[in-house]
mmCIF file of C-alpha atoms and ligand atoms in Angstrom:
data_model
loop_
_atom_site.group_PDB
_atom_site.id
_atom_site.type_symbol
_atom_site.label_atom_id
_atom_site.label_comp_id
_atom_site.label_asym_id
_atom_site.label_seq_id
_atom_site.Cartn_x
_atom_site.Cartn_y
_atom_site.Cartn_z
ATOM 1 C CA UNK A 1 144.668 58.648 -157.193
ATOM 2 C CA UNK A 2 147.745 59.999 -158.806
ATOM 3 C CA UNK A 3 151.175 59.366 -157.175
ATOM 4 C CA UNK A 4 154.442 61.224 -157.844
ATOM 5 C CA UNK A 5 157.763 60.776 -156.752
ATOM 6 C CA UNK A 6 158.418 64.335 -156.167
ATOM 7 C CA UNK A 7 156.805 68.104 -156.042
ATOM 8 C CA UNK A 8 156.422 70.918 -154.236
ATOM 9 C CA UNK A 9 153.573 70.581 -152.133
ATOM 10 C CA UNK A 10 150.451 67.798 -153.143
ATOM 11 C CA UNK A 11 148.200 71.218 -151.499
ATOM 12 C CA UNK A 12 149.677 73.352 -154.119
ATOM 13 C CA UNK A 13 149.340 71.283 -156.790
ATOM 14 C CA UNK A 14 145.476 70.289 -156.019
ATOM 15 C CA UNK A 15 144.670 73.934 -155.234
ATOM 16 C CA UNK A 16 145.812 74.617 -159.002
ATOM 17 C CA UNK A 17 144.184 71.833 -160.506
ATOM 18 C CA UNK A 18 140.992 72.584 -158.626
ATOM 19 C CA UNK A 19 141.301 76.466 -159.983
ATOM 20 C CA UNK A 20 141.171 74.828 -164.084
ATOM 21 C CA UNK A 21 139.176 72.342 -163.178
ATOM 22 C CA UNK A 22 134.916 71.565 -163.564
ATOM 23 C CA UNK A 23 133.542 71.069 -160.477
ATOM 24 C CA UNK A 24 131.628 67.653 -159.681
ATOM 25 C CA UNK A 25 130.334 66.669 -156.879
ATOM 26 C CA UNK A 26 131.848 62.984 -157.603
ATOM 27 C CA UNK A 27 135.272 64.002 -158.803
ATOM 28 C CA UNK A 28 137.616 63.267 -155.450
ATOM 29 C CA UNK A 29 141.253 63.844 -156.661
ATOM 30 C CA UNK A 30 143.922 62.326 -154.185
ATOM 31 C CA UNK A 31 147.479 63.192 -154.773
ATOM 32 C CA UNK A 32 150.011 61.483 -152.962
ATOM 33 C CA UNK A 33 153.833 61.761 -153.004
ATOM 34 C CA UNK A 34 157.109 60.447 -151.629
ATOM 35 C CA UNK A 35 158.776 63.926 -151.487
ATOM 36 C CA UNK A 36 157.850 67.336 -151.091
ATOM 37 C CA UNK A 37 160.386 69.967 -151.492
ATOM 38 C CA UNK A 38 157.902 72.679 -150.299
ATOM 39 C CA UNK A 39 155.858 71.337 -148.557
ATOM 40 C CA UNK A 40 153.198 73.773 -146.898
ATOM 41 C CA UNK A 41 152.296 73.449 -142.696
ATOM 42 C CA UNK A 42 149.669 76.185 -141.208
ATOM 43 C CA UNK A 43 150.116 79.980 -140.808
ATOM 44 C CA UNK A 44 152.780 79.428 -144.260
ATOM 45 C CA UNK A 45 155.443 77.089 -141.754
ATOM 46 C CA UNK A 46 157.295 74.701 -144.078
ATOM 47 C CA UNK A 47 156.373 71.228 -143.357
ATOM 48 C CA UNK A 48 159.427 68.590 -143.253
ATOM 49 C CA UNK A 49 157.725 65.368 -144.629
ATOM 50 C CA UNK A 50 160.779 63.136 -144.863
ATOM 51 C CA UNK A 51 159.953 61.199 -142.163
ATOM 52 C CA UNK A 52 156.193 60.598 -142.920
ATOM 53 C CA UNK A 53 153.369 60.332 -145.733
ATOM 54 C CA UNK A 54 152.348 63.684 -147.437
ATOM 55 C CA UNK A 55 148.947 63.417 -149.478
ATOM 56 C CA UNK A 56 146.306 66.048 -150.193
ATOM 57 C CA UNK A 57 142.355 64.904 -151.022
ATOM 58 C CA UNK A 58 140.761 67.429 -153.591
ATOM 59 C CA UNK A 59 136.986 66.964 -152.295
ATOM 60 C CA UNK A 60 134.279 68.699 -153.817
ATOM 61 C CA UNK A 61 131.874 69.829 -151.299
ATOM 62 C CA UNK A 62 128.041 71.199 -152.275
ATOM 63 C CA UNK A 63 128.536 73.850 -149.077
ATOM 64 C CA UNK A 64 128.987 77.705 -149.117
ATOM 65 C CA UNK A 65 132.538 78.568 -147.443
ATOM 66 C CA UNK A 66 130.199 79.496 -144.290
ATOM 67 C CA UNK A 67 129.253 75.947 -143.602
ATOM 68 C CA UNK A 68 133.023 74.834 -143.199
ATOM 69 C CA UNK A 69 133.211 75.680 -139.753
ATOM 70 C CA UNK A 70 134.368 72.499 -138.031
ATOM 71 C CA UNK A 71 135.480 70.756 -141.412
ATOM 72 C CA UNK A 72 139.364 70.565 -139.931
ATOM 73 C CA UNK A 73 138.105 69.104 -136.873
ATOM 74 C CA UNK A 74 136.175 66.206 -138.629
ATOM 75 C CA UNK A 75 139.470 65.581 -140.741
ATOM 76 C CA UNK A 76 141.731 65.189 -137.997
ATOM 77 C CA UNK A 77 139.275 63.166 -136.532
ATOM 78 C CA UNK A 78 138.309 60.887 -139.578
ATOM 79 C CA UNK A 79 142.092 60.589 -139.557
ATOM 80 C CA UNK A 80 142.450 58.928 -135.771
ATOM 81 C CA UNK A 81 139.813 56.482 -137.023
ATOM 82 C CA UNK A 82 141.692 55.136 -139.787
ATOM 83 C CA UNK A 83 144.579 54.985 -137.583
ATOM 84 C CA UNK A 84 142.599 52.998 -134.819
ATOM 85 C CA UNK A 85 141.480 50.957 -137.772
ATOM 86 C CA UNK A 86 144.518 50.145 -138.828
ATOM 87 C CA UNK A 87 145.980 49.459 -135.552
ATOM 88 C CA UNK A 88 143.667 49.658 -132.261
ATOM 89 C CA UNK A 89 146.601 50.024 -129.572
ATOM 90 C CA UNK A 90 147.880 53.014 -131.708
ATOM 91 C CA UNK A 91 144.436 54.393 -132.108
ATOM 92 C CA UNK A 92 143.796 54.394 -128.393
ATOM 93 C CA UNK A 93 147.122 56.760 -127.768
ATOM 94 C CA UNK A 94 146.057 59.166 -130.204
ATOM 95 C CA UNK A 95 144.687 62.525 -128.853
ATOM 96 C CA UNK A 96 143.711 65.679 -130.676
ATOM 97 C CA UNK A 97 144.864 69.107 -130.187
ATOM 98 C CA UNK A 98 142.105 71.622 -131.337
ATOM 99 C CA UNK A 99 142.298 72.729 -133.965
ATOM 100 C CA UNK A 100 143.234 69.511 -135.798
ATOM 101 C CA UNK A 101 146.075 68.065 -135.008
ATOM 102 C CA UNK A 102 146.682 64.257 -134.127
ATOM 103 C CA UNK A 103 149.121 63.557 -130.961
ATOM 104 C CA UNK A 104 150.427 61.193 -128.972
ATOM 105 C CA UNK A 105 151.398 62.061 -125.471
ATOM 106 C CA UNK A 106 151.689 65.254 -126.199
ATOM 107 C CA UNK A 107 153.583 64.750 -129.559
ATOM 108 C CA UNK A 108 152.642 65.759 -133.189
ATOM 109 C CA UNK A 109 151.894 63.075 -135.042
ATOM 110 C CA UNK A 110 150.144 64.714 -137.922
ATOM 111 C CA UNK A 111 149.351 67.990 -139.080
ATOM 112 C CA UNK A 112 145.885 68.831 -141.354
ATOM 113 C CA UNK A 113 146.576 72.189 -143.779
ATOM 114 C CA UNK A 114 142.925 72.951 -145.271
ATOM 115 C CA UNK A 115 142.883 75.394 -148.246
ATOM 116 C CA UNK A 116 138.990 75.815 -150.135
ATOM 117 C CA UNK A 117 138.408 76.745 -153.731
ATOM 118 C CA UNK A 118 135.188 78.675 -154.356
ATOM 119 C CA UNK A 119 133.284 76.890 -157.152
ATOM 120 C CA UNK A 120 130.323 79.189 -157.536
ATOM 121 C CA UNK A 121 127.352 79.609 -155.229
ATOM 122 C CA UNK A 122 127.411 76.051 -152.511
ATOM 123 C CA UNK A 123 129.912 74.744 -154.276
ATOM 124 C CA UNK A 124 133.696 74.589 -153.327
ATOM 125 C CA UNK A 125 136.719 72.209 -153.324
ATOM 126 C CA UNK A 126 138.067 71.720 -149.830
ATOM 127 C CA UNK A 127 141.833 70.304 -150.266
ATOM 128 C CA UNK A 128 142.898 68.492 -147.498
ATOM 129 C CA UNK A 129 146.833 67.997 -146.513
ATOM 130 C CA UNK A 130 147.927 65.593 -144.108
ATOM 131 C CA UNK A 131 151.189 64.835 -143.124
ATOM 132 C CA UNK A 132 151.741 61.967 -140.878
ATOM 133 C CA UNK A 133 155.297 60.969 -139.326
ATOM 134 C CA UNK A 134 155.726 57.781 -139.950
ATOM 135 C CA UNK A 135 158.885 57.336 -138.167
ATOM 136 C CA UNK A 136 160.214 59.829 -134.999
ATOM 137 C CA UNK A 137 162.945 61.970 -136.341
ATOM 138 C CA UNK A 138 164.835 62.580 -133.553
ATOM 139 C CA UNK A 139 167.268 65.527 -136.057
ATOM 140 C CA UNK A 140 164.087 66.915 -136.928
ATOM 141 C CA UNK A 141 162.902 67.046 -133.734
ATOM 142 C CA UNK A 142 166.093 69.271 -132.883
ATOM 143 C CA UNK A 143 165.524 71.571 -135.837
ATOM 144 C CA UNK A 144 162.257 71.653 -135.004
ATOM 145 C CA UNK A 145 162.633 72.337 -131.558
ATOM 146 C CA UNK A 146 159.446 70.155 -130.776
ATOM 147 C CA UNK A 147 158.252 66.990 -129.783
ATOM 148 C CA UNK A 148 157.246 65.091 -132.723
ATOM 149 C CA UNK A 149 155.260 60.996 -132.500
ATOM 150 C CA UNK A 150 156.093 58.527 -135.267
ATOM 151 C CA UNK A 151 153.085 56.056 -136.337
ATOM 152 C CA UNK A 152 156.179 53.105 -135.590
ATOM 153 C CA UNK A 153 156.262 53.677 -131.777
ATOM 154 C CA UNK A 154 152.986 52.495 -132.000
ATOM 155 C CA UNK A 155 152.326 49.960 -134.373
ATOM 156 C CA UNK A 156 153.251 47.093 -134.193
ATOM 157 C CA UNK A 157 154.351 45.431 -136.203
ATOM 158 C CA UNK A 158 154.970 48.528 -138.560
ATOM 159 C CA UNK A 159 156.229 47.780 -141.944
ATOM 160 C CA UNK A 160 155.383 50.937 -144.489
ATOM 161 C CA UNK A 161 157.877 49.172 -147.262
ATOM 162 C CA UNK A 162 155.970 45.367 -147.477
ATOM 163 C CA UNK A 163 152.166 47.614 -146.967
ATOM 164 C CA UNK A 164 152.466 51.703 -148.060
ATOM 165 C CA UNK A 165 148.684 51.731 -149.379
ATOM 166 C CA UNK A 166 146.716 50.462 -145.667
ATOM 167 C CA UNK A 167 146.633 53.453 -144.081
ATOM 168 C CA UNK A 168 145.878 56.121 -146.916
ATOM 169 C CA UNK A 169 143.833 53.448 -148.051
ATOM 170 C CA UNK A 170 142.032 53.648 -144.077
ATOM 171 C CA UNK A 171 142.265 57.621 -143.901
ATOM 172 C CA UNK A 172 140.055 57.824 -147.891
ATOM 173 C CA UNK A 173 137.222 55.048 -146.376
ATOM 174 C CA UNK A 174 136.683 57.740 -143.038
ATOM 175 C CA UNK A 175 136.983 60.833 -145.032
ATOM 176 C CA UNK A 176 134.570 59.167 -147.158
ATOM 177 C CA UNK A 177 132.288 58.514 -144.785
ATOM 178 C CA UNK A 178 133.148 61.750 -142.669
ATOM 179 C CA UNK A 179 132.266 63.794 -145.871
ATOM 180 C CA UNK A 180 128.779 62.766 -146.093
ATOM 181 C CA UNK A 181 127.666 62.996 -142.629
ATOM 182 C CA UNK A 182 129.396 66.312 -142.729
ATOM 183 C CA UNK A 183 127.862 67.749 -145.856
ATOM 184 C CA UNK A 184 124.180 67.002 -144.235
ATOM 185 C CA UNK A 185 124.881 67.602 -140.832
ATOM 186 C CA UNK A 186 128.124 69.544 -140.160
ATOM 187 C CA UNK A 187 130.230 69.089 -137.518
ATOM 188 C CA UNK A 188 127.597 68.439 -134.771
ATOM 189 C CA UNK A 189 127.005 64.749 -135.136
ATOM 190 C CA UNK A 190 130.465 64.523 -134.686
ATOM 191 C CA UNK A 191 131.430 66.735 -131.773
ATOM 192 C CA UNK A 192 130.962 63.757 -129.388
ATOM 193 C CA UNK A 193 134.092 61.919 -130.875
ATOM 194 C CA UNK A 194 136.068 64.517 -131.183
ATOM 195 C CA UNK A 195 135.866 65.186 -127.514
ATOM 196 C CA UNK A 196 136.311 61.711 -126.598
ATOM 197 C CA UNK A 197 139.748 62.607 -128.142
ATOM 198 C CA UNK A 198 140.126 65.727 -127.125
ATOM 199 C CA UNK A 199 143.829 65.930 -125.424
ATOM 200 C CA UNK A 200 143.598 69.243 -123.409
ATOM 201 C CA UNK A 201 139.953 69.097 -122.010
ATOM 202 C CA UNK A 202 140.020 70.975 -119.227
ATOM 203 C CA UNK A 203 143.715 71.499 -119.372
ATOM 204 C CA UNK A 204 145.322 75.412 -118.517
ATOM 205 C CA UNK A 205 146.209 76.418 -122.176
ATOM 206 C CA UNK A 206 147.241 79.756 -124.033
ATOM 207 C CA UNK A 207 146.431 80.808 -127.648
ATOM 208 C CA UNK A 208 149.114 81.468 -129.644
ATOM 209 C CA UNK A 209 149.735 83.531 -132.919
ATOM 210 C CA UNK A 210 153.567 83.997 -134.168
ATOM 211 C CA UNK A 211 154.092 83.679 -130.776
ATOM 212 C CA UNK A 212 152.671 85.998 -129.044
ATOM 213 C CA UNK A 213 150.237 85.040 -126.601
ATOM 214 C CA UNK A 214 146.452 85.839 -127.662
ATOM 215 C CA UNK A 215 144.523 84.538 -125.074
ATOM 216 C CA UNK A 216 145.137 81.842 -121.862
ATOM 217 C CA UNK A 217 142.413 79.930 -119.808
ATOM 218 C CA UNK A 218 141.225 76.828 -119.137
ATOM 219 C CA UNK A 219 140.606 74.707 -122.718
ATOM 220 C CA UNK A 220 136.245 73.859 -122.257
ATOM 221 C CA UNK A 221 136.258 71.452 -124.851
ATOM 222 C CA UNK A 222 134.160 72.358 -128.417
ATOM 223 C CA UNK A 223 130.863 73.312 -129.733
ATOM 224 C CA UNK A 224 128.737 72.275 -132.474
ATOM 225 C CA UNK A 225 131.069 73.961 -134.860
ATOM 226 C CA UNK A 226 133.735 73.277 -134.023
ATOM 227 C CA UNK A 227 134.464 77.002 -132.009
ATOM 228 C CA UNK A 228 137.175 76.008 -128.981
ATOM 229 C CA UNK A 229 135.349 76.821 -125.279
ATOM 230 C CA UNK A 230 137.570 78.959 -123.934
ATOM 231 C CA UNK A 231 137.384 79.909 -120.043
ATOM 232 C CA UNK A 232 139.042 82.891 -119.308
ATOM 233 C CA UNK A 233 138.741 85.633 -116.268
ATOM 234 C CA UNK A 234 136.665 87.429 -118.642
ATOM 235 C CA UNK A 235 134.366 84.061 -119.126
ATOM 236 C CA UNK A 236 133.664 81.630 -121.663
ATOM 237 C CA UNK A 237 134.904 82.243 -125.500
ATOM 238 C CA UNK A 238 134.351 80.403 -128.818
ATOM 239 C CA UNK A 239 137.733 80.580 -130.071
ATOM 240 C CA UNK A 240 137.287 80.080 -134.412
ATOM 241 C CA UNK A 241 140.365 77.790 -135.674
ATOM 242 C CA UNK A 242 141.848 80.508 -138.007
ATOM 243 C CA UNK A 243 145.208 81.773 -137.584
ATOM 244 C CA UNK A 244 146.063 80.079 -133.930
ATOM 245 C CA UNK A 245 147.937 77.454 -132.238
ATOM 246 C CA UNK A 246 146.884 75.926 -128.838
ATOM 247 C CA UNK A 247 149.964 75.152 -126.771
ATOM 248 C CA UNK A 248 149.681 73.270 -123.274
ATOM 249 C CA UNK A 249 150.374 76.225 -120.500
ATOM 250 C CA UNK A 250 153.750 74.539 -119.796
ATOM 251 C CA UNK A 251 155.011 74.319 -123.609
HETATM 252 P P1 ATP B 1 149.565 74.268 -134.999
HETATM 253 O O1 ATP B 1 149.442 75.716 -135.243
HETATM 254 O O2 ATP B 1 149.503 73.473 -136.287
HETATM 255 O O3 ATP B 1 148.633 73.755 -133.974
HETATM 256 P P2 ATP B 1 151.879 74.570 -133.213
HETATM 257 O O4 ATP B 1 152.446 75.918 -133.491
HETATM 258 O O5 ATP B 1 151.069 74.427 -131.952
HETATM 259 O O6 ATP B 1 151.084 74.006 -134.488
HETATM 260 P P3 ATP B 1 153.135 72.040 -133.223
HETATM 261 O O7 ATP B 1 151.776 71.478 -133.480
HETATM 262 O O8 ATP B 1 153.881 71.469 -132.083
HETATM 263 O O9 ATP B 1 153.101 73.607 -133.125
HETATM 264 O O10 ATP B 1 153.983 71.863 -134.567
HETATM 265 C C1 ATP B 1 155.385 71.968 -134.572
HETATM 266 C C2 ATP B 1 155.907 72.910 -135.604
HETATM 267 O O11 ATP B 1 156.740 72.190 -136.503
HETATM 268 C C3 ATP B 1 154.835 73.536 -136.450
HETATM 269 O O12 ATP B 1 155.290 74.782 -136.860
HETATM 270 C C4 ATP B 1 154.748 72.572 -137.615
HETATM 271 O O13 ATP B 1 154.179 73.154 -138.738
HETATM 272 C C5 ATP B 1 156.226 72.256 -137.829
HETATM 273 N N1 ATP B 1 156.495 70.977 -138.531
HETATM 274 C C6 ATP B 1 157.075 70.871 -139.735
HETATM 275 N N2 ATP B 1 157.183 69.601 -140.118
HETATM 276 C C7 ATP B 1 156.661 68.855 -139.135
HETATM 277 C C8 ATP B 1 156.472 67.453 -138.984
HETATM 278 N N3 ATP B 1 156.810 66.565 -139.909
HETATM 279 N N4 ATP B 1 155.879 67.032 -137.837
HETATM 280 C C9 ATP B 1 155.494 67.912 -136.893
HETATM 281 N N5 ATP B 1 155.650 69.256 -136.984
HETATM 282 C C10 ATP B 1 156.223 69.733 -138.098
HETATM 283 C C1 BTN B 2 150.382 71.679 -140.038
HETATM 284 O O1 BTN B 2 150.971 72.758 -140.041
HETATM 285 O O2 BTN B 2 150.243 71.016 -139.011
HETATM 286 C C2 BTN B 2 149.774 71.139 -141.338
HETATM 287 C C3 BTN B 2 150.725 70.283 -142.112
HETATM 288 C C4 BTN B 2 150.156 69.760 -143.412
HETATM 289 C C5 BTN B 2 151.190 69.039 -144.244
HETATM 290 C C6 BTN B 2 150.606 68.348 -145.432
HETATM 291 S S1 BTN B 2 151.761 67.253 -146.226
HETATM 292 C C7 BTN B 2 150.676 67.030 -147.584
HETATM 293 C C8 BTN B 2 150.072 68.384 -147.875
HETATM 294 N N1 BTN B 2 150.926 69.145 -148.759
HETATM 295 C C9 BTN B 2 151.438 70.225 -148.179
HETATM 296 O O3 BTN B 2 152.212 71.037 -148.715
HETATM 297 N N2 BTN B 2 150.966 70.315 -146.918
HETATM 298 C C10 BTN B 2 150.080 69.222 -146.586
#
């Protein structure tokens, strides 16, 4: 576990390292650090981490680029875990928006940016991002234009200064454990949780990409990898994660 005081993005620098380095299976690199001055969100958005931890997890995974279907979903939910670990009334507020996501009422907590270095043939490097508000930012919620959670509104009592290791610390343990089951077994054995969680299960919701509306329906929870169920006029779709955002039908 290396942690810096500053740089760019932690994704950036672990999808560099991973690119020089020798893959083993055993080799988990976790880079953690107190500022990012580029730091990366989905679809290439800038993520503003001031208010909130910003780590990425280097984890070598024996699995052809195929079999990551459903990886960001087990993240973001490994992630709740250690959060209900850590704190059970904040655990039971958080909800997840497809495709990973953590919320609470409707509010981005934390945001998962996956980026995979091949390794050769069933091998890769997944590199895992999170970014989890620590405190609300109400000015960055005005730049932002969006509703954002903070882990404090929910914690109690919160204190990141006297204990800043407990919940990285918490969010390692599940991926741990979430990277085994998920290397034998994918994302099935873990669909179940996931839609215990799921926040817009059977919600009206429209698909999203620069903002231009891609599909709309009723949101029909997930399947086995991770796909989003998707009823439309048309019928059911398996939405893959890819290059969309799920918004409410009001937002
Ligand atoms: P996604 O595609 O990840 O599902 P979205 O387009 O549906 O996202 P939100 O999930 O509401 O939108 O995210 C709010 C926007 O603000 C996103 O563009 C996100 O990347 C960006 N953002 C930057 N920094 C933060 C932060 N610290 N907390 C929440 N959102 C942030
Ligand atoms: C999103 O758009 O929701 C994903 C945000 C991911 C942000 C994290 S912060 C740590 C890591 N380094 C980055 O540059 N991005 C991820």
């Amino acid at each position: 576990v290396e942690v810096v005081d500053e740089t760019g993005s932690t994704n950036a620098d672990l999808t560099q390292a991973c690119r020089a380095a020798t893959w083993d299976e055993d080799d988990v690199h976790v880079r953690v650090a107190y500022r990012q001055t580029a730091g990366r969100g989905r679809q290439g958005r800038p993520w503003q981490g001031q208010a909130g931890l910003t780590f990425s997890v280097a984890m070598p995974l024996a699995l052809p680029p195929a079999r990551l279907s459903g990886l960001s979903l087990a993240v973001g939910l490994a992630v709740a875990e250690a959060l209900e670990q850590c704190d059970a009334a904040l655990g039971a507020r958080i909800g997840l928006k497809w495709p990973n996501d953590l919320q609470i009422d409707g509010r981005k907590l934390a945001g998962i940016l996956i980026e995979s270095v091949p390794a050769g043939p069933q091998r890769l490097w997944a590199v895992i991002g999170i970014g989890l508000n620590l405190v609300r930012d109400v000015r960055m919620e005005a730049a932002l234009g969006r509703a954002l959670a903070g882990v404090a509104e929910a914690m109690t009592p919160f204190d990141a200064q006297r204990d800043p290791t407990r919940i990285p610390g918490a969010v390692l343990e599940r991926l741990a454990c979430m990277r085994t089951r998920f290397v034998a077994d994918g994302f099935a054995p873990l669909a179940q949780a996931w839609s215990a969680r799921d926040a817009y299960r059977d919600e009206p919701v429209r698909l999203l990409h620069d903002g231009v509306v891609l599909a709309e329906g009723v949101a029909r929870g997930v399947d086995a990898e991770g796909h989003l169920l998707l009823e439309t006029a048309a019928g059911l779709e398996r939405i893959a994660s890819g290059e969309v955002s799920l918004r409410g039908a009001g937002a």
